[in-house]
Every structure is written in C-alpha cells, then in structure tokens.
mmCIF file of C-alpha atoms and ligand atoms in Angstrom:
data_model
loop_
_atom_site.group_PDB
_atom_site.id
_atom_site.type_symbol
_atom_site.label_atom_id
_atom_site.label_comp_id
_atom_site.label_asym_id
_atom_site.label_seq_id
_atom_site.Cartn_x
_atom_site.Cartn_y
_atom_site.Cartn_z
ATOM 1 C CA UNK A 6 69.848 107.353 93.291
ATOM 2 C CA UNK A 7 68.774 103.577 91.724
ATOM 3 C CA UNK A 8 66.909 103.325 95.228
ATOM 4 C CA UNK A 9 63.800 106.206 94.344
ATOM 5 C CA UNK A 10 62.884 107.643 90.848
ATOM 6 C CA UNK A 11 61.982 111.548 90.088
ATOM 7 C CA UNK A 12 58.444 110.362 90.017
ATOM 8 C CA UNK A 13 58.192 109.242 93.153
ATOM 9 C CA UNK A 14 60.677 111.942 94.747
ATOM 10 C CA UNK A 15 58.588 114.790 93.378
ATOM 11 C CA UNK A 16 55.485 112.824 95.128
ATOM 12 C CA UNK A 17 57.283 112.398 98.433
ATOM 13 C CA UNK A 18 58.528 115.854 98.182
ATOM 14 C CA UNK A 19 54.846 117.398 97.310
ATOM 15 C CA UNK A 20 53.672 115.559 100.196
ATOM 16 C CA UNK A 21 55.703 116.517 102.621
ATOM 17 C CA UNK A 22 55.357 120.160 102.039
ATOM 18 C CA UNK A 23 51.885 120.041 102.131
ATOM 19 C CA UNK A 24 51.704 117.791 105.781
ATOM 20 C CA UNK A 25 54.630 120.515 107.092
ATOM 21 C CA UNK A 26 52.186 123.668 105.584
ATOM 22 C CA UNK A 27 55.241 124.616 103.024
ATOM 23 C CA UNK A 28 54.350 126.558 99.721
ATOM 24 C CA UNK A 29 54.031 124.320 96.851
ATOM 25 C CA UNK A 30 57.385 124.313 94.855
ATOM 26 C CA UNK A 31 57.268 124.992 90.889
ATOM 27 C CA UNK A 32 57.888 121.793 88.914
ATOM 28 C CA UNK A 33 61.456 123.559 87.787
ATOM 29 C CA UNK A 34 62.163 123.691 91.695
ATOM 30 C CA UNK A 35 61.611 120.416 92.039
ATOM 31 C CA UNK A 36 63.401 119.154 89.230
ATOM 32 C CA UNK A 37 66.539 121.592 90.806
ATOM 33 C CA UNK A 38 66.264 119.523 93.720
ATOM 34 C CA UNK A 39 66.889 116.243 92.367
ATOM 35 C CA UNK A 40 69.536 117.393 90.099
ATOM 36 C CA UNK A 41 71.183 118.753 93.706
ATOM 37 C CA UNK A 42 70.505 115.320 95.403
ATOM 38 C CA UNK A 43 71.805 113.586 92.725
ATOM 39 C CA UNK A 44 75.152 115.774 92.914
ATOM 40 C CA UNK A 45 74.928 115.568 97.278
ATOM 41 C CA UNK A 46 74.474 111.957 97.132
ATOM 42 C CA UNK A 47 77.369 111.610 94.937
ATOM 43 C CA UNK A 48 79.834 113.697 96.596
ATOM 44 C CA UNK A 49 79.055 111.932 100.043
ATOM 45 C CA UNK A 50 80.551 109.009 99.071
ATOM 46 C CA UNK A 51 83.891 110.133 98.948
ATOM 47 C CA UNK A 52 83.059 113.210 101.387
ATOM 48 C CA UNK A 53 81.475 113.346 104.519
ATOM 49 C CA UNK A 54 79.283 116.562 103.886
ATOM 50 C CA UNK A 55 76.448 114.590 105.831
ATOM 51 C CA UNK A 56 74.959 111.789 107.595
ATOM 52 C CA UNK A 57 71.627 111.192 106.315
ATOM 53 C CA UNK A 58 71.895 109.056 103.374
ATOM 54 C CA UNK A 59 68.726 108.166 102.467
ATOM 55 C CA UNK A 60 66.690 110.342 100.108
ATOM 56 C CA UNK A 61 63.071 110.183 101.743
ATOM 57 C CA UNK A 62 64.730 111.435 104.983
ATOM 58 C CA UNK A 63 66.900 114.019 102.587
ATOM 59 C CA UNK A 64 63.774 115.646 101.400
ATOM 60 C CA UNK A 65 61.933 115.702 105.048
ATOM 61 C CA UNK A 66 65.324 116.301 107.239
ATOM 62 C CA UNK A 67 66.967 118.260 104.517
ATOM 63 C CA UNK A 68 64.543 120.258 102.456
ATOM 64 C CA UNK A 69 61.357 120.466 104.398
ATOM 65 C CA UNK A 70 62.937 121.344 107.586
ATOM 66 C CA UNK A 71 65.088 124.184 105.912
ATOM 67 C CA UNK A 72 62.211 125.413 104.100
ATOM 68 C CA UNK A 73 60.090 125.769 107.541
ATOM 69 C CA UNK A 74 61.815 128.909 107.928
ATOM 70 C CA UNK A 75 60.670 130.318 104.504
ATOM 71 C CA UNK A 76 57.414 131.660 105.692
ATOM 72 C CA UNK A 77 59.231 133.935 108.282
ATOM 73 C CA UNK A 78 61.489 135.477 105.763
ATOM 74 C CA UNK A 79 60.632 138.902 103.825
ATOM 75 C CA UNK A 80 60.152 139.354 100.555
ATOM 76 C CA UNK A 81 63.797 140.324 99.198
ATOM 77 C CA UNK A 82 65.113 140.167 101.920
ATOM 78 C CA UNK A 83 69.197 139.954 102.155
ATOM 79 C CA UNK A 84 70.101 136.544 104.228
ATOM 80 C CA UNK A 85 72.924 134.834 106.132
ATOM 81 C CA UNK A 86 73.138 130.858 106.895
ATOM 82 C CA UNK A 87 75.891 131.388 109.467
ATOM 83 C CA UNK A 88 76.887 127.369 109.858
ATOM 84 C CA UNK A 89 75.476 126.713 106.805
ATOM 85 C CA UNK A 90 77.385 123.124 106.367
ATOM 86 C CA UNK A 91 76.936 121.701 102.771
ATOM 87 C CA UNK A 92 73.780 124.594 102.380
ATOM 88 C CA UNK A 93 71.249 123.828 105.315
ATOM 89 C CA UNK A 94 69.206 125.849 104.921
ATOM 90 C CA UNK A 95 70.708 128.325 102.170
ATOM 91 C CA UNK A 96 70.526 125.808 99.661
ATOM 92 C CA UNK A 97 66.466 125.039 99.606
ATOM 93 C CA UNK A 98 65.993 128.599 100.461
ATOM 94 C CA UNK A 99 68.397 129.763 97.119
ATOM 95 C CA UNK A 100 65.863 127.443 94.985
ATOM 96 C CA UNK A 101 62.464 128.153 97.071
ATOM 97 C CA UNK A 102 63.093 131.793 97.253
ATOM 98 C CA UNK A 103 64.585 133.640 93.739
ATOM 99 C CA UNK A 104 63.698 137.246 95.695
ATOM 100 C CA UNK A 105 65.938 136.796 98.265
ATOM 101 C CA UNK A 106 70.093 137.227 98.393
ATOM 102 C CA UNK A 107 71.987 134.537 100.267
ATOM 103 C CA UNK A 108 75.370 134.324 101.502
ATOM 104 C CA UNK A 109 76.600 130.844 103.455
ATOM 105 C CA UNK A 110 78.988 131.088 105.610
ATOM 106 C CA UNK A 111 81.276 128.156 106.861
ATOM 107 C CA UNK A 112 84.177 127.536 108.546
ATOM 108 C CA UNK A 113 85.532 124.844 106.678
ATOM 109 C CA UNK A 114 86.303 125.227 103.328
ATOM 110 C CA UNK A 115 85.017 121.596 101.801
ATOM 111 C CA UNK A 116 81.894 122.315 102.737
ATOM 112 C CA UNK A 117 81.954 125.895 100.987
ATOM 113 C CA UNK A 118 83.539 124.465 98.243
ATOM 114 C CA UNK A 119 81.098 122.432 97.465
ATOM 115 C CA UNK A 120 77.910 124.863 98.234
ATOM 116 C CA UNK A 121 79.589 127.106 95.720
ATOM 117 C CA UNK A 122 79.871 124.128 93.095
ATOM 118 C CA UNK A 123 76.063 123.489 93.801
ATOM 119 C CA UNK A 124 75.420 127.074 93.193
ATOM 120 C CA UNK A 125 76.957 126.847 89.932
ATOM 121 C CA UNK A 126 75.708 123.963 88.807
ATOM 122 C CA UNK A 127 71.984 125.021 89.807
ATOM 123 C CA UNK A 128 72.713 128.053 88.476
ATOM 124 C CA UNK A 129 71.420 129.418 91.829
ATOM 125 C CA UNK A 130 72.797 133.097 91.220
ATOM 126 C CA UNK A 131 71.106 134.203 94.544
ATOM 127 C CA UNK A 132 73.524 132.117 96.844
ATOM 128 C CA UNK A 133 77.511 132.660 97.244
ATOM 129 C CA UNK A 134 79.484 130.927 99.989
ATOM 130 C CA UNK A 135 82.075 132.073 101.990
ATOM 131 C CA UNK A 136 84.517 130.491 103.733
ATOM 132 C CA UNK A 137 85.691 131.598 107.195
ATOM 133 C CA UNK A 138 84.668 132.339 111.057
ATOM 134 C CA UNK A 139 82.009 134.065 111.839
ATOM 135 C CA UNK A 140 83.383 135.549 114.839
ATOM 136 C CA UNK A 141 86.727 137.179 113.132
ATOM 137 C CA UNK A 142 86.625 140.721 111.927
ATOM 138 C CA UNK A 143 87.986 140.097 108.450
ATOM 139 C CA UNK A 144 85.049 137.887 107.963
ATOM 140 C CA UNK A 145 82.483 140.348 109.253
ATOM 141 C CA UNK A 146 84.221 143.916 107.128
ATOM 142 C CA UNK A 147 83.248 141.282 104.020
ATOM 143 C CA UNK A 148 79.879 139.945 104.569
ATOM 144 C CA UNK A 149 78.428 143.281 106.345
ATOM 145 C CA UNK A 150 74.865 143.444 107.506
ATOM 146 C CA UNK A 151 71.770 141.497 106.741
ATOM 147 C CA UNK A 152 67.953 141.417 107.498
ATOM 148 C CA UNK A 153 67.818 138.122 108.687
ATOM 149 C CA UNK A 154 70.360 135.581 109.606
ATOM 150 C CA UNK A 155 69.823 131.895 109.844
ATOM 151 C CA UNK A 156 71.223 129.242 111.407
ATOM 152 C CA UNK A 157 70.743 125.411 112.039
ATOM 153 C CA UNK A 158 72.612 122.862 114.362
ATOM 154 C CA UNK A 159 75.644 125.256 114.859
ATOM 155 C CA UNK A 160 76.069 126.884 118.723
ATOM 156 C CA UNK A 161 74.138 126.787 122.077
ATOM 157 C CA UNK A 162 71.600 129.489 122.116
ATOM 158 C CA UNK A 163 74.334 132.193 124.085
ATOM 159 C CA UNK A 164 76.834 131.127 122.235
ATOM 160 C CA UNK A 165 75.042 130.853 118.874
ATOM 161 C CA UNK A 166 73.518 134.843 119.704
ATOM 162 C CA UNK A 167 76.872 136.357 119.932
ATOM 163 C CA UNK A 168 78.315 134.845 116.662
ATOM 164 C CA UNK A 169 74.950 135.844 114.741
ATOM 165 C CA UNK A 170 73.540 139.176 116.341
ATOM 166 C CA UNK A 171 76.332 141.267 115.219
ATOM 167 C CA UNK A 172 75.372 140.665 111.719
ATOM 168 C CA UNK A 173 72.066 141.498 111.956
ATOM 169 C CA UNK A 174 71.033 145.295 110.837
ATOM 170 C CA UNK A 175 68.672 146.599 113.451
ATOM 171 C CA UNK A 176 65.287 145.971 112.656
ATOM 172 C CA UNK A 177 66.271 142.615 111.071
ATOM 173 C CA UNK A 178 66.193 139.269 112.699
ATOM 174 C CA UNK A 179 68.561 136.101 113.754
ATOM 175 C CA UNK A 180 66.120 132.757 112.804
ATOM 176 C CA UNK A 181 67.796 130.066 114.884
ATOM 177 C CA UNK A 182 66.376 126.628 113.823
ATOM 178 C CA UNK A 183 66.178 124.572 117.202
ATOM 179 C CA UNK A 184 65.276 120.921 118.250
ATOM 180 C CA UNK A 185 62.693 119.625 121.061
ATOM 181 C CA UNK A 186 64.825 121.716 123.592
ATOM 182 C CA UNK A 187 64.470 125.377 122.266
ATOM 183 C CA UNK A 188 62.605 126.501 124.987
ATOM 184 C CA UNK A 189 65.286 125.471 127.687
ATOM 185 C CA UNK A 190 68.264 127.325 125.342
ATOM 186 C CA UNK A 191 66.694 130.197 124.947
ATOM 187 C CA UNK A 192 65.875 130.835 128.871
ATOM 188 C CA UNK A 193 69.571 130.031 129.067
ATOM 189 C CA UNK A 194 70.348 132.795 126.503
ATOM 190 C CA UNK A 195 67.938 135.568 127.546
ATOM 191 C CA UNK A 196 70.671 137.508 129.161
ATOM 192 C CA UNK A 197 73.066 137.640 126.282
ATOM 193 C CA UNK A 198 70.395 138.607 123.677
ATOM 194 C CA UNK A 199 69.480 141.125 125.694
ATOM 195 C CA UNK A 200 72.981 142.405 125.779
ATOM 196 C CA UNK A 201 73.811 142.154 122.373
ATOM 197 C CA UNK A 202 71.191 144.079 121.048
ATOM 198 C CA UNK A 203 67.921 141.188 120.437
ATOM 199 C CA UNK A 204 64.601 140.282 121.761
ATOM 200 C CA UNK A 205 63.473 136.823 121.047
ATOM 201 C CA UNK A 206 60.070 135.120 120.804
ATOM 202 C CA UNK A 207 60.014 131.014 119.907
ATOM 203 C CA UNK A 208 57.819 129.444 117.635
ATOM 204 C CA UNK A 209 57.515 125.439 118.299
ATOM 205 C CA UNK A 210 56.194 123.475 115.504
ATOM 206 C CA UNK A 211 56.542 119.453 115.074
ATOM 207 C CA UNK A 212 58.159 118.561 111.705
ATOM 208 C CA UNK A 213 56.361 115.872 110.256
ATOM 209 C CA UNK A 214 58.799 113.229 108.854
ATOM 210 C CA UNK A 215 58.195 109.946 106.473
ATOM 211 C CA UNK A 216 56.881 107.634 109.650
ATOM 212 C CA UNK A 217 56.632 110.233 112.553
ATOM 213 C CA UNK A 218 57.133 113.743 113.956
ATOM 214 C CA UNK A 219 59.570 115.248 115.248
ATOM 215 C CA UNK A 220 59.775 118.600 117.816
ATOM 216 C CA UNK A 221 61.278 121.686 116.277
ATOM 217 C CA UNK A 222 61.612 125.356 117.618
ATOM 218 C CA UNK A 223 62.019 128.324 115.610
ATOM 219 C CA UNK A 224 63.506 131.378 117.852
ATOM 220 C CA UNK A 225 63.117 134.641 116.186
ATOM 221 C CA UNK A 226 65.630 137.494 117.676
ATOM 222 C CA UNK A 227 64.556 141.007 116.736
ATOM 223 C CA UNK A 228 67.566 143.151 116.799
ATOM 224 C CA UNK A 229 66.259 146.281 118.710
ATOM 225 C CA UNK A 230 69.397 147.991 119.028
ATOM 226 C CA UNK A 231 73.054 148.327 118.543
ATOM 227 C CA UNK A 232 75.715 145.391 119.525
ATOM 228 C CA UNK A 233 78.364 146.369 121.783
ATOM 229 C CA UNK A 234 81.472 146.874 119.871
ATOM 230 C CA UNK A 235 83.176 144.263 122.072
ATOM 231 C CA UNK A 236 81.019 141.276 120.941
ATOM 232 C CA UNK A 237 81.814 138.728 119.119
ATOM 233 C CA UNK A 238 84.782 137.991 121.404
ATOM 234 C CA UNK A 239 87.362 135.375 120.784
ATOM 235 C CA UNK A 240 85.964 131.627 119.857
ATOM 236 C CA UNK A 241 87.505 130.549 122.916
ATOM 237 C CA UNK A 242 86.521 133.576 125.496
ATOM 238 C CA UNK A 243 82.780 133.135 123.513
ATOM 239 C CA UNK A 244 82.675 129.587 125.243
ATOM 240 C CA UNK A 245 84.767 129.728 128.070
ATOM 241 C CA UNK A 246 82.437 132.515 129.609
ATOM 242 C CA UNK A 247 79.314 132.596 127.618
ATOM 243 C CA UNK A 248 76.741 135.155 127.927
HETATM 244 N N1 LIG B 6 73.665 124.212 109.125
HETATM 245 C C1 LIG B 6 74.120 122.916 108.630
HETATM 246 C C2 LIG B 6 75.414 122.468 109.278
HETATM 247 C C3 LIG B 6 75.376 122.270 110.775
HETATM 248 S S1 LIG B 6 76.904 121.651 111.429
HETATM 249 C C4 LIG B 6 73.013 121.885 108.838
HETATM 250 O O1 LIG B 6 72.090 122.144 109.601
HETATM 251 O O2 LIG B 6 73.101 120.808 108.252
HETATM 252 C C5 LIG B 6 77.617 123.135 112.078
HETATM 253 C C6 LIG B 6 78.456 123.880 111.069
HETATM 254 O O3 LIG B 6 78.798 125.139 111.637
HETATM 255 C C7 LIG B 6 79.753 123.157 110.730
HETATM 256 O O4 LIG B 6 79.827 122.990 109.326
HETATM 257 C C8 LIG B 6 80.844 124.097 111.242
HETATM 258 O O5 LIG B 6 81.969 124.131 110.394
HETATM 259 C C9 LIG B 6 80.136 125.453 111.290
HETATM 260 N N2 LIG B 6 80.620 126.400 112.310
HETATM 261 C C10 LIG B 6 80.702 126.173 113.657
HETATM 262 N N3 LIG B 6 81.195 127.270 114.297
HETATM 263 C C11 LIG B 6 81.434 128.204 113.334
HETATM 264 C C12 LIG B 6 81.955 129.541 113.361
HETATM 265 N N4 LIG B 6 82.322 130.104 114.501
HETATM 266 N N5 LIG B 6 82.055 130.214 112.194
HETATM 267 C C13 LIG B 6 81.700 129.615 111.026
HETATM 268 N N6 LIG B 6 81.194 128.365 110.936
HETATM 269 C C14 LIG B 6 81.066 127.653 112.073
#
C-alpha cells in the first residue's frame, strides 16, 4: 500500500465511477474500500486469492467492474455471487448496496474463508459466504432461492445457466458478467436457458480502465418459469454434455 495514498485512491476511485456512469460512493464507502484493499493486498502475499496486484487496476478491474452490475439490481433485493472468488462482485456490492442481502458462494474454502473475514472486519452484515458446489443438493436445500444471482469469470454461458438458474425464484434474474465475447456464449447457450426455465437479453458496455477500455457484456436471464427437477446434473455430466 506505500505505492498510492487514500488521497489519491479515493480520487482514482471517484473518477472511475464517474467515466464507467457508477453512483457516487459515500466517503464511509470509500474509506471501507481501502481498509478492504489494504487487508486483500496483504493476504495475497502469502495467498493467491488474485492476480491483479496493483491498486489502480484493483479499483477499475475489481470495484468498478463489480459495481457495473449495481444499476440492474432491485432495491432489497436478496442476491447470490455463485463463483464469487475472494468477493467479485459480492464484496463492492455488500459496501455499495446496504439494502440488499448477499450470500457468496465458493467452492473452495480459502477463498470463503477469507470473504467471511472481510465481512467481519468491514462489518459488512449484509454478506455471508458459503462454502461448497453450487451444483450439489446439500448446497442448494441451504442457500434456497434468490431474486437475482450473479456471477463473474466462473462457467461457459450453458454451463454457467445450469449451475445458476436453479437458484433463481421465478420472476428473478441470473446477471452473468461477460467479456468481449458475450454475444457468441450466449447464442451458444440459448437452448439451455430456454430449457431451464430463462430468457436472456445482453447488455454490452466498454469498461473504461486507467489507460484504455475494455469490452464487457452483461447477460440478464429472466427466469420465466420452473427448472426441470433434473437440472443441475452432475459437474461432470454438466460439461461432458452441456446444454
Ligand atoms: N467471481 C470471482 C472469481 C472467478 S474465478 C471473480 O470474478 O474474481 C471462478 C471461481 O468459481 C473460482 O473461485 C471457483 O472456485 C468457483 N467455482 C467454479 N465452479 C464452481 C461450482 N460448480 N460451484 C461453486 N464454485 C465454483
């Protein structure tokens, strides 16, 4: 943290928001955020929880991505990162959004051990973490249903809409955060939304980062009716014979 001072990261981090059309943050929010990159950037060096090291690409890869899919999110609504890694994007949605309830879900339990050790630390009493797959039964009788699930860098589009549609309530929403080549996976997946229950419309946008921009897609699944009781399927039948 000797490489960028809170002066300069609340700057960046104003700036940022306002290029990527992101709701002002309270100066308490902000502050939260640099006590939780000061506690990321300390864990990662002695666990890999992620790759991008530097702070100014922290706050624009990080933050300001996760909080693109703020916008889309109802007030109070009750949310599920499915993937969520070290808390991308439950994290800057747990300090951007007090209305909303968050559970993270992970399947390896460093990365939820730390989210939850965030969460206490922030005293972010909106977000819990869970540890566990999302496609076993035992892990869906204890989460239930939410409004909208979200989920970054986790599955192919078909693979990615069995694992989150089933926790979806109908009438809620899966918000899968995408790269340049949305538009491509979600052709591929139209067939297994449509079976398990969701019909999807994609929103591109270009995230603007500290010296460029990059292409993003947000797909939003409505959940129009019930999932098949035989989805999810096993990890391995899920991509061995995706939808
Ligand atoms: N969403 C985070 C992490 C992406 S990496 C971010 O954008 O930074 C993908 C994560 O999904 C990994 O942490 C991996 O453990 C988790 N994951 C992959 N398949 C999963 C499954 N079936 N159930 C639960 N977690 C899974």
């Amino acid at each position: 943290m000797e490489t960028m001072n809170y002066q300069d990261f609340s700057k960046l981090f104003a700036d940022s928001c306002e290029k990527n059309g992101i709701s002002p943050l309270s100066e308490t929010q902000v502050n939260t955020f640099w006590r939780f990159t000061e506690h990321l950037m300390k864990v990662n060096e002695t666990t890999n929880l992620t790759a991008i090291r530097s702070i100014p690409d922290v706050i624009t890869k990080h933050y300001v991505d996760s909080l693109t899919v703020s916008s889309m999110i109802p007030e109070g609504a009750r949310v599920l990162d499915l993937g969520c890694g070290p808390g991308f994007p439950s994290i800057p949605l747990a300090i951007a959004r007090p209305d909303l309830t968050i559970r993270a879900l992970d399947s390896t339990d460093k990365k939820i051990r730390f989210l939850n050790e965030s969460a206490d630390l922030l005293e972010l009493s909106n977000l819990k973490g869970y540890s566990g797959r999302a496609e076993d039964p035992k892990t869906r009788k204890e989460l239930g249903q939410f409004d909208v699930v979200v989920s970054r860098a986790v599955a192919r589009m078909n693979v990615l809409s069995e694992l989150c549609i089933p926790y979806v309530f109908i009438g809620g929403k899966l918000i899968a955060m995408k790269g340049a080549k949305g538009d491509e996976e979600l052709a591929e997946a139209q067939n297994a939304i449509k079976i398990l229950g969701g019909a999807a419309k994609n929103h591109a946008l270009e995230l603007i980062t500290n010296d460029s921009s990059e292409a993003r897609c947000l797909i939003e699944v409505f959940k129009v009716k019930e999932t098949p009781s035989t989805y999810p399927r096993q990890y391995s039948a899920i991509l061995k014979k995706p939808l």
